[in-house]
mmCIF file of C-alpha atoms in Angstrom:
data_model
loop_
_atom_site.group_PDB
_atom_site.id
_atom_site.type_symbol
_atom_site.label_atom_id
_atom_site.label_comp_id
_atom_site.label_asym_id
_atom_site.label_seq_id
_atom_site.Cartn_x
_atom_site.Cartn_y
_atom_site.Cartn_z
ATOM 1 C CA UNK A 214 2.255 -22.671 -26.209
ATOM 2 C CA UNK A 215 2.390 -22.048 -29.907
ATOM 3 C CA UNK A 216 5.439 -22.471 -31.691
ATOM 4 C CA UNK A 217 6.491 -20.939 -35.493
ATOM 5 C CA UNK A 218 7.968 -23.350 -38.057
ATOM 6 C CA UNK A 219 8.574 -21.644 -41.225
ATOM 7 C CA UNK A 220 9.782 -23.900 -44.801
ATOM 8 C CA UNK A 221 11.431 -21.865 -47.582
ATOM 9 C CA UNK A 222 12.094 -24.109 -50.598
ATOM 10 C CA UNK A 223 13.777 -23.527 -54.145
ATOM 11 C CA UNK A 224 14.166 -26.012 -56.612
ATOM 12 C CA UNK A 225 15.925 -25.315 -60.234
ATOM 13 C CA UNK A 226 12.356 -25.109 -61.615
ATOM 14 C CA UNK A 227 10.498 -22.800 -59.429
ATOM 15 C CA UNK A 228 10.820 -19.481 -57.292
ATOM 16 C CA UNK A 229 11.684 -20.034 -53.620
ATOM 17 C CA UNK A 230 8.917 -20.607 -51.665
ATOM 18 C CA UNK A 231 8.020 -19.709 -48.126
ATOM 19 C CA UNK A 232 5.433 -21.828 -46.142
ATOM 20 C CA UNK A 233 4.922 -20.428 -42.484
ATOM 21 C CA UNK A 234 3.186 -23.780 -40.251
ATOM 22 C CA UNK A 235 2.072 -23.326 -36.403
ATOM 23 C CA UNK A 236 2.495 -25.884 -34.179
ATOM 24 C CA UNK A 237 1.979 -26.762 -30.430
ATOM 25 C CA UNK A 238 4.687 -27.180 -28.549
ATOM 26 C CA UNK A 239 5.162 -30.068 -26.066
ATOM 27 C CA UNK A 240 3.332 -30.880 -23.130
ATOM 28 C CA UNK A 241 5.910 -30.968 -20.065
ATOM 29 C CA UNK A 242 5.859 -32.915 -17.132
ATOM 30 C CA UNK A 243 6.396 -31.812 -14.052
ATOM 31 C CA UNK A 244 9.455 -33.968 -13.512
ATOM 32 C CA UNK A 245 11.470 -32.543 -16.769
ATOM 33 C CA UNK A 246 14.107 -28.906 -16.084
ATOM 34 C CA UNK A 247 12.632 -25.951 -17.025
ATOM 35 C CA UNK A 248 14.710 -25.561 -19.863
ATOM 36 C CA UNK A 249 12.906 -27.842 -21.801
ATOM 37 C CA UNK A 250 9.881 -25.625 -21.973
ATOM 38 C CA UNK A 251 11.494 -22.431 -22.119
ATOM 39 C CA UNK A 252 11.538 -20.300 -24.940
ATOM 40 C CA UNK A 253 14.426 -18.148 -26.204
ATOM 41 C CA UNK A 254 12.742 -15.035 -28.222
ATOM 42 C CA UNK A 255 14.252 -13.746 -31.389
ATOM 43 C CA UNK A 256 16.374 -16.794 -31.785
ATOM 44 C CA UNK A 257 16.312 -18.680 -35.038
ATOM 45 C CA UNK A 258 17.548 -22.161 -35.472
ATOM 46 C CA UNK A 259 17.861 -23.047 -39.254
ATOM 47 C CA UNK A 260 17.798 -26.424 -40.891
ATOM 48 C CA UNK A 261 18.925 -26.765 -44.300
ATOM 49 C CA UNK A 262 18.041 -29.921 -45.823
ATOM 50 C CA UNK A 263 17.332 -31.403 -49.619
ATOM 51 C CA UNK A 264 14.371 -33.578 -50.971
ATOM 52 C CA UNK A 265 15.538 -35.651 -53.903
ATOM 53 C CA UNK A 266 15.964 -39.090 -55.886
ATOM 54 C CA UNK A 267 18.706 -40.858 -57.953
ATOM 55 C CA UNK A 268 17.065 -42.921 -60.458
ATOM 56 C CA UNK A 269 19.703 -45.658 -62.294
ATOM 57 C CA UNK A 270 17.917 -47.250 -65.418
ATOM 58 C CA UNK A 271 18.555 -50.950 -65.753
ATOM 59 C CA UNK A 272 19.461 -51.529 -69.433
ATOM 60 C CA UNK A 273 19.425 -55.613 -69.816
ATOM 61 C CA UNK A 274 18.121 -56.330 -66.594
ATOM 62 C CA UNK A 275 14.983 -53.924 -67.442
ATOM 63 C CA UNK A 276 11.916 -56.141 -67.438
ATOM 64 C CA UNK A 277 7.860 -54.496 -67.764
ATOM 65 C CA UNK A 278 7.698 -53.851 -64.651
ATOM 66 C CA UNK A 279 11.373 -53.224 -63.204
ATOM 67 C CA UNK A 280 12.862 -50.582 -65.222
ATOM 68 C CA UNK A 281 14.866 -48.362 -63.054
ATOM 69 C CA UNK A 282 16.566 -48.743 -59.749
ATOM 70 C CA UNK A 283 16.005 -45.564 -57.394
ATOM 71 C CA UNK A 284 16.152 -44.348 -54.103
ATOM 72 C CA UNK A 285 14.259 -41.346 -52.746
ATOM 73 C CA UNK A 286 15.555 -39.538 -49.421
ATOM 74 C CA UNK A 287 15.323 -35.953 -47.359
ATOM 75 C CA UNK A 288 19.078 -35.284 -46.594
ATOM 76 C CA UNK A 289 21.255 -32.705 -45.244
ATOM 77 C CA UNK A 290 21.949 -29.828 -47.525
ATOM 78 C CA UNK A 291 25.664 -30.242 -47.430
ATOM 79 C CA UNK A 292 25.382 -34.017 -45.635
ATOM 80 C CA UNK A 293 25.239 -33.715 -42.493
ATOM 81 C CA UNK A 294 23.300 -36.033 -40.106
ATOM 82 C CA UNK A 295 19.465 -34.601 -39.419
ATOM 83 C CA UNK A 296 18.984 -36.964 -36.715
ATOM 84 C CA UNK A 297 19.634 -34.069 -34.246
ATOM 85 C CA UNK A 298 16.442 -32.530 -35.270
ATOM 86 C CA UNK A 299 14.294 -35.338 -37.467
ATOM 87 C CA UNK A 300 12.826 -38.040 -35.477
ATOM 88 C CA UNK A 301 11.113 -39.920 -38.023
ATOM 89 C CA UNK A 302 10.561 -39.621 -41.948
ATOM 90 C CA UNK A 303 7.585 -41.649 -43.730
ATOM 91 C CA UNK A 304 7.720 -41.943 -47.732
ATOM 92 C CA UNK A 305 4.231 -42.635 -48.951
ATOM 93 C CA UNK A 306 4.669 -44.373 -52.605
ATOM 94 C CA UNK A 307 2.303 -44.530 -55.441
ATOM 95 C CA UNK A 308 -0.309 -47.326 -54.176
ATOM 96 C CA UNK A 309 1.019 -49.625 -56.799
ATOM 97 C CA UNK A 310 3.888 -50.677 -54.341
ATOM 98 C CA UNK A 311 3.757 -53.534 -51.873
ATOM 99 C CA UNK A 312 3.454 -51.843 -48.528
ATOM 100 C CA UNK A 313 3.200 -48.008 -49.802
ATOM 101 C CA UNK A 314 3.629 -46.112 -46.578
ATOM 102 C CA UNK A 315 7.570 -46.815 -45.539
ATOM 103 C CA UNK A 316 8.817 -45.500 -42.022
ATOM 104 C CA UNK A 317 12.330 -44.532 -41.845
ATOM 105 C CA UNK A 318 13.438 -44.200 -38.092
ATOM 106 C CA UNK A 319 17.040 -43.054 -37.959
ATOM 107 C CA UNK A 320 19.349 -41.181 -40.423
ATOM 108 C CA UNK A 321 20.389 -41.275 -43.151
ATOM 109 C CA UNK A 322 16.208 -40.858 -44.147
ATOM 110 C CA UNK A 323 16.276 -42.782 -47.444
ATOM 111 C CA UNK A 324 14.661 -45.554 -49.465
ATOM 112 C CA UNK A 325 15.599 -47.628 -52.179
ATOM 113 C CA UNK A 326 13.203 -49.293 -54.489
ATOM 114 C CA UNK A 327 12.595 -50.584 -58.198
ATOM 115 C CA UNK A 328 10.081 -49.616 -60.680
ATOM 116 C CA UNK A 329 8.809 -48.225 -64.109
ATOM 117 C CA UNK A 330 6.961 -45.119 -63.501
ATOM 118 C CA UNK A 331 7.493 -41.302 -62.466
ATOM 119 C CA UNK A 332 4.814 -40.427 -59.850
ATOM 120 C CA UNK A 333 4.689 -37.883 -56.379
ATOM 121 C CA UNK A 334 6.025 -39.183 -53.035
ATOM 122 C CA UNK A 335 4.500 -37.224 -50.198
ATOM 123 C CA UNK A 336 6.860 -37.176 -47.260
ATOM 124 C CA UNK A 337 6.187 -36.660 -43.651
ATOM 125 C CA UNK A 338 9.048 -35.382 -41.554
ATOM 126 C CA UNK A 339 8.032 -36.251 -37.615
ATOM 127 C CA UNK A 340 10.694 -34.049 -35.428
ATOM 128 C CA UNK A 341 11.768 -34.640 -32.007
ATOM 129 C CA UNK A 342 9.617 -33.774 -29.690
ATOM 130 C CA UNK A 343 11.805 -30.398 -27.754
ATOM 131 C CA UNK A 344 11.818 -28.898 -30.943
ATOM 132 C CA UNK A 345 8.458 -28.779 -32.589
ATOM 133 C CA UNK A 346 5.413 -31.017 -32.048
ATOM 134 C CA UNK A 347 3.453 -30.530 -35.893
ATOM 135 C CA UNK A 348 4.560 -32.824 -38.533
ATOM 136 C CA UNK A 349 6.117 -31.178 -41.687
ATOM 137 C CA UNK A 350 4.692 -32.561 -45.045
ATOM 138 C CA UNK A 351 6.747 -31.978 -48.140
ATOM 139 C CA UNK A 352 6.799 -33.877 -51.485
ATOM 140 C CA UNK A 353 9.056 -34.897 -54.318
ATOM 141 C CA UNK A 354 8.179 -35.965 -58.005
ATOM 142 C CA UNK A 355 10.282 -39.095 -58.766
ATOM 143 C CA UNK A 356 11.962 -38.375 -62.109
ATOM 144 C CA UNK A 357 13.226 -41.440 -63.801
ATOM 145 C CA UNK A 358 13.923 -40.544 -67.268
ATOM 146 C CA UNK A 359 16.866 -37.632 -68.303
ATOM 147 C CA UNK A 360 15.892 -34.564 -70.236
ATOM 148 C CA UNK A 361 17.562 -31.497 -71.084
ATOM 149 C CA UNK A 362 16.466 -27.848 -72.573
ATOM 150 C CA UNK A 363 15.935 -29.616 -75.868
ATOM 151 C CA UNK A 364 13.657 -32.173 -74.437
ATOM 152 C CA UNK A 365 14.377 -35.637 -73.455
ATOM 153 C CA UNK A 366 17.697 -37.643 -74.268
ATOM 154 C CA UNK A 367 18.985 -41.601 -74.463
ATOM 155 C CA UNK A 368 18.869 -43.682 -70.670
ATOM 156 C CA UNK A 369 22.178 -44.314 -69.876
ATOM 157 C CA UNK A 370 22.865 -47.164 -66.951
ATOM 158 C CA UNK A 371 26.149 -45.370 -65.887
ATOM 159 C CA UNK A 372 24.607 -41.725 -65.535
ATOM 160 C CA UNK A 373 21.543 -41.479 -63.292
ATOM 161 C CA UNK A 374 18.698 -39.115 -63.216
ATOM 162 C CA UNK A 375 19.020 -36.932 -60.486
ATOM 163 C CA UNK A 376 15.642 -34.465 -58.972
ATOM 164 C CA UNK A 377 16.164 -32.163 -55.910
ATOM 165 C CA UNK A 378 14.992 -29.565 -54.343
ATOM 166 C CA UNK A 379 16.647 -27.228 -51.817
ATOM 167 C CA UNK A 380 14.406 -26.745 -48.677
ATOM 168 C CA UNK A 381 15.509 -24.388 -45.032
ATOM 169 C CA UNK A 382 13.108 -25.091 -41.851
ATOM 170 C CA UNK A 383 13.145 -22.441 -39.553
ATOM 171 C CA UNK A 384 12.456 -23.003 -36.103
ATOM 172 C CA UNK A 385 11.807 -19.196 -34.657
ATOM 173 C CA UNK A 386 11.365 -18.803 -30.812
ATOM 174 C CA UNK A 387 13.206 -22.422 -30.012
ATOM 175 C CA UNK A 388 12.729 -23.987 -26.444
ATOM 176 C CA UNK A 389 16.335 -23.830 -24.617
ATOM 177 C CA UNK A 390 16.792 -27.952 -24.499
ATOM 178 C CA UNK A 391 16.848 -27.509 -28.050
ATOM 179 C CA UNK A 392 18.928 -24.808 -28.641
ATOM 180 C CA UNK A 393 21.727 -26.181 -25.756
ATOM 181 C CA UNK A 394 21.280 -29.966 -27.689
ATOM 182 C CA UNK A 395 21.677 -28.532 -31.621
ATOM 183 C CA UNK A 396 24.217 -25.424 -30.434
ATOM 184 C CA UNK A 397 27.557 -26.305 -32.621
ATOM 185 C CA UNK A 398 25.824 -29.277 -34.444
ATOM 186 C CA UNK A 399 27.018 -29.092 -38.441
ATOM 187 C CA UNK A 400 23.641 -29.611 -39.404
ATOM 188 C CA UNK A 401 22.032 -26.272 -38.351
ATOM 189 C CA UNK A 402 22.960 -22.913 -38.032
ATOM 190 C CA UNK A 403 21.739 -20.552 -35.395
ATOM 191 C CA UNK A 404 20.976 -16.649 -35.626
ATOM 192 C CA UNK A 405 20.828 -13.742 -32.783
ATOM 193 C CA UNK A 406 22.086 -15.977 -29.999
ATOM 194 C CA UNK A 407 21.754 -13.670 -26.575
ATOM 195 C CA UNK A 408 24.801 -12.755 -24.825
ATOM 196 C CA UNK A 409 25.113 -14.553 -21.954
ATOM 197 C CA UNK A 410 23.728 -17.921 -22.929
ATOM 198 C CA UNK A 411 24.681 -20.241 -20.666
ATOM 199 C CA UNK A 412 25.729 -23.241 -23.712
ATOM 200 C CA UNK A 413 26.096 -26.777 -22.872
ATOM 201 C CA UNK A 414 29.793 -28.112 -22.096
ATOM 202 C CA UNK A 415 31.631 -28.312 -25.122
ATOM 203 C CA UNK A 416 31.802 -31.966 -26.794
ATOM 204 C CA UNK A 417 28.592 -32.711 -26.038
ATOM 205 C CA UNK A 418 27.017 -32.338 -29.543
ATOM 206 C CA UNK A 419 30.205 -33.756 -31.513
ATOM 207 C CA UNK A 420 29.614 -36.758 -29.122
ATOM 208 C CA UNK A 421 25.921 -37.252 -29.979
ATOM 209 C CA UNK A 422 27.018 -36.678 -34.079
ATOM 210 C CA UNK A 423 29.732 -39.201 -33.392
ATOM 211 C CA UNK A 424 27.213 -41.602 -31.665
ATOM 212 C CA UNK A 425 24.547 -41.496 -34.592
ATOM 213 C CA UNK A 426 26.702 -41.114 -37.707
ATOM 214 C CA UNK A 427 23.547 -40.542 -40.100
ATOM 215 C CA UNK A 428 25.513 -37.971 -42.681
ATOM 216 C CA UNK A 429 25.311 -38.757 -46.043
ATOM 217 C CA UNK A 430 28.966 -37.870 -47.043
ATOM 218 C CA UNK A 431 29.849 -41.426 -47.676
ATOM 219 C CA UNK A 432 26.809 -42.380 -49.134
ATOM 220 C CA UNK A 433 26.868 -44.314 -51.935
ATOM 221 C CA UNK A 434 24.848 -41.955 -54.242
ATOM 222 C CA UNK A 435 26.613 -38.784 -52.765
ATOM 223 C CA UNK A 436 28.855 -38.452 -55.815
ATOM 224 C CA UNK A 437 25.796 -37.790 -57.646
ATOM 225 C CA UNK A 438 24.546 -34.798 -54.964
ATOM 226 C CA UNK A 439 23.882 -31.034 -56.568
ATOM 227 C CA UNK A 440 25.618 -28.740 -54.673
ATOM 228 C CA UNK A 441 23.418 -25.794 -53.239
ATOM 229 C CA UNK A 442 25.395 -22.427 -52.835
ATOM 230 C CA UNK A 443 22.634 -21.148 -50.317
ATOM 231 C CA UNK A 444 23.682 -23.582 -48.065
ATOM 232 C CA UNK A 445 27.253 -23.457 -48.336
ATOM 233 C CA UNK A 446 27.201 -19.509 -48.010
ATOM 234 C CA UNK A 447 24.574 -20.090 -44.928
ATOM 235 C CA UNK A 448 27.145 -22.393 -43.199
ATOM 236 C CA UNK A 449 30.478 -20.086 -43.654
ATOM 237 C CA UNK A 450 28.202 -17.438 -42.022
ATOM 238 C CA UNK A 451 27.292 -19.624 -39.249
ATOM 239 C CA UNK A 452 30.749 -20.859 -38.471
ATOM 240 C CA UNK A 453 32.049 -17.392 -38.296
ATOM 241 C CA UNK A 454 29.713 -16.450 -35.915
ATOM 242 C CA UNK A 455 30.262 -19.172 -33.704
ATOM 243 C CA UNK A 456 33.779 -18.469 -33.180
ATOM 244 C CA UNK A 457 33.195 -15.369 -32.083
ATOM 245 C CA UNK A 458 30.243 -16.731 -29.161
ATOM 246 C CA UNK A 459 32.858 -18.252 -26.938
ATOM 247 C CA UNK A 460 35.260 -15.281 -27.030
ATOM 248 C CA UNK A 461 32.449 -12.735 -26.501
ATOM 249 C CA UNK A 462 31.325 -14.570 -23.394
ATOM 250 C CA UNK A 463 34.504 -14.903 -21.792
ATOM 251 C CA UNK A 464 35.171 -10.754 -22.092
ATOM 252 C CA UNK A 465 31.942 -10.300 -20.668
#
């Protein structure tokens, strides 16, 4: 059975970018509910999420080879935990680095790591298996020293340099396990839900959030975060219609 991913991307540098991917969904045994491979047509389940790096430069401590401290990650647009939806998330670094391919398993998907040069990071985002089988590969240039219009400007050790790039998976067509798991979970947003839908007991998602507590709105670099009005707008939208889901039902 064929399932539609679809990546729209913007960063401050380029147009917004739509990349349409076609994956197979999962194979089911005959053991699992019948939810799991059932399809709910015109749905849309969106994921927000942002691909970006805080680079610190080390002033003193600077040696040849060691010049900036930085950590590269793939986070939730306005920090939520992506563990609902991303299994897996593998940075591939320049081959330069000790052990270049690094697997993160759980949230919050991010890596931390010292060197001297700017270079691409291909990323490979693995997501659970109810939701999409096809591996989503995305990259992110590593930008270690600051520039503005007027070209580039002194390192500072107190002010990082800070690259992202805005990115929304869309998940058209989604199996019903996912839907009923992700329904209510801050970190996506879903469009054209049918009437009727029979959703999962309420508490159920805050409990799994609660359980796996991979946001990044404590993180230590979060202070440094761009803020992405798309996604803010996109979850006020969301949230609105949600409250109006349970009080449809119960009329009907």
């Amino acid at each position: 059975m064929e399932s539609d991913m679809e990546v729209m991307s913007e960063t401050d540098a380029s147009p917004p970018q739509k990349l349409r991917m076609f994956g197979m969904g999962r194979t089911i045994d005959d053991r699992e509910d019948e939810s799991v491979r059932r399809r709910i047509r015109d749905v849309e389940v969106y994921l927000p999420i942002v691909c970006g790096s805080v680079a610190f430069f080390l002033g003193k401590r600077a040696t040849e080879y060691r010049t900036h401290k930085w950590t590269v990650y793939v986070r939730g647009a306005t920090n939520e935990d992506l563990g609902v939806v991303i299994k897996r998330v593998i940075f591939h670094l320049h081959p330069s680095f000790k052990n270049p391919t690094r697997v993160v398993d759980s949230p919050p998907f991010a890596l931390t790591e010292c060197g001297w040069g700017e270079f691409k990071i291909d990323i490979t985002v693995f997501l659970h298996t109810d939701v999409c089988e096809k591996k989503l590969d995305l990259s992110h240039v590593l930008k270690l020293n600051p520039e503005n219009e007027y070209g580039s400007v002194p390192k500072s050790i107190k002010i990082p340099v800070v690259a992202e790039s805005y990115n929304e998976i869309v998940f058209p067509d989604p199996f019903e396990s996912f839907l009923t798991r992700v329904y209510n979970h801050p970190a996506v947003h879903i469009s054209n839900l049918p009437d009727g839908f029979n959703l999962r007991p309420t508490g159920v998602a805050d409990t799994y959030h609660q359980l796996r507590n991979g946001d990044t709105k404590d993180h230590p670099l979060s202070q440094w975060f761009w803020t992405f009005s798309e996604a803010d707008e996109l979850f006020q939208l969301t949230a609105a219609r949600q409250k109006l889901q349970f009080p449809l039902l119960k009329l009907k």
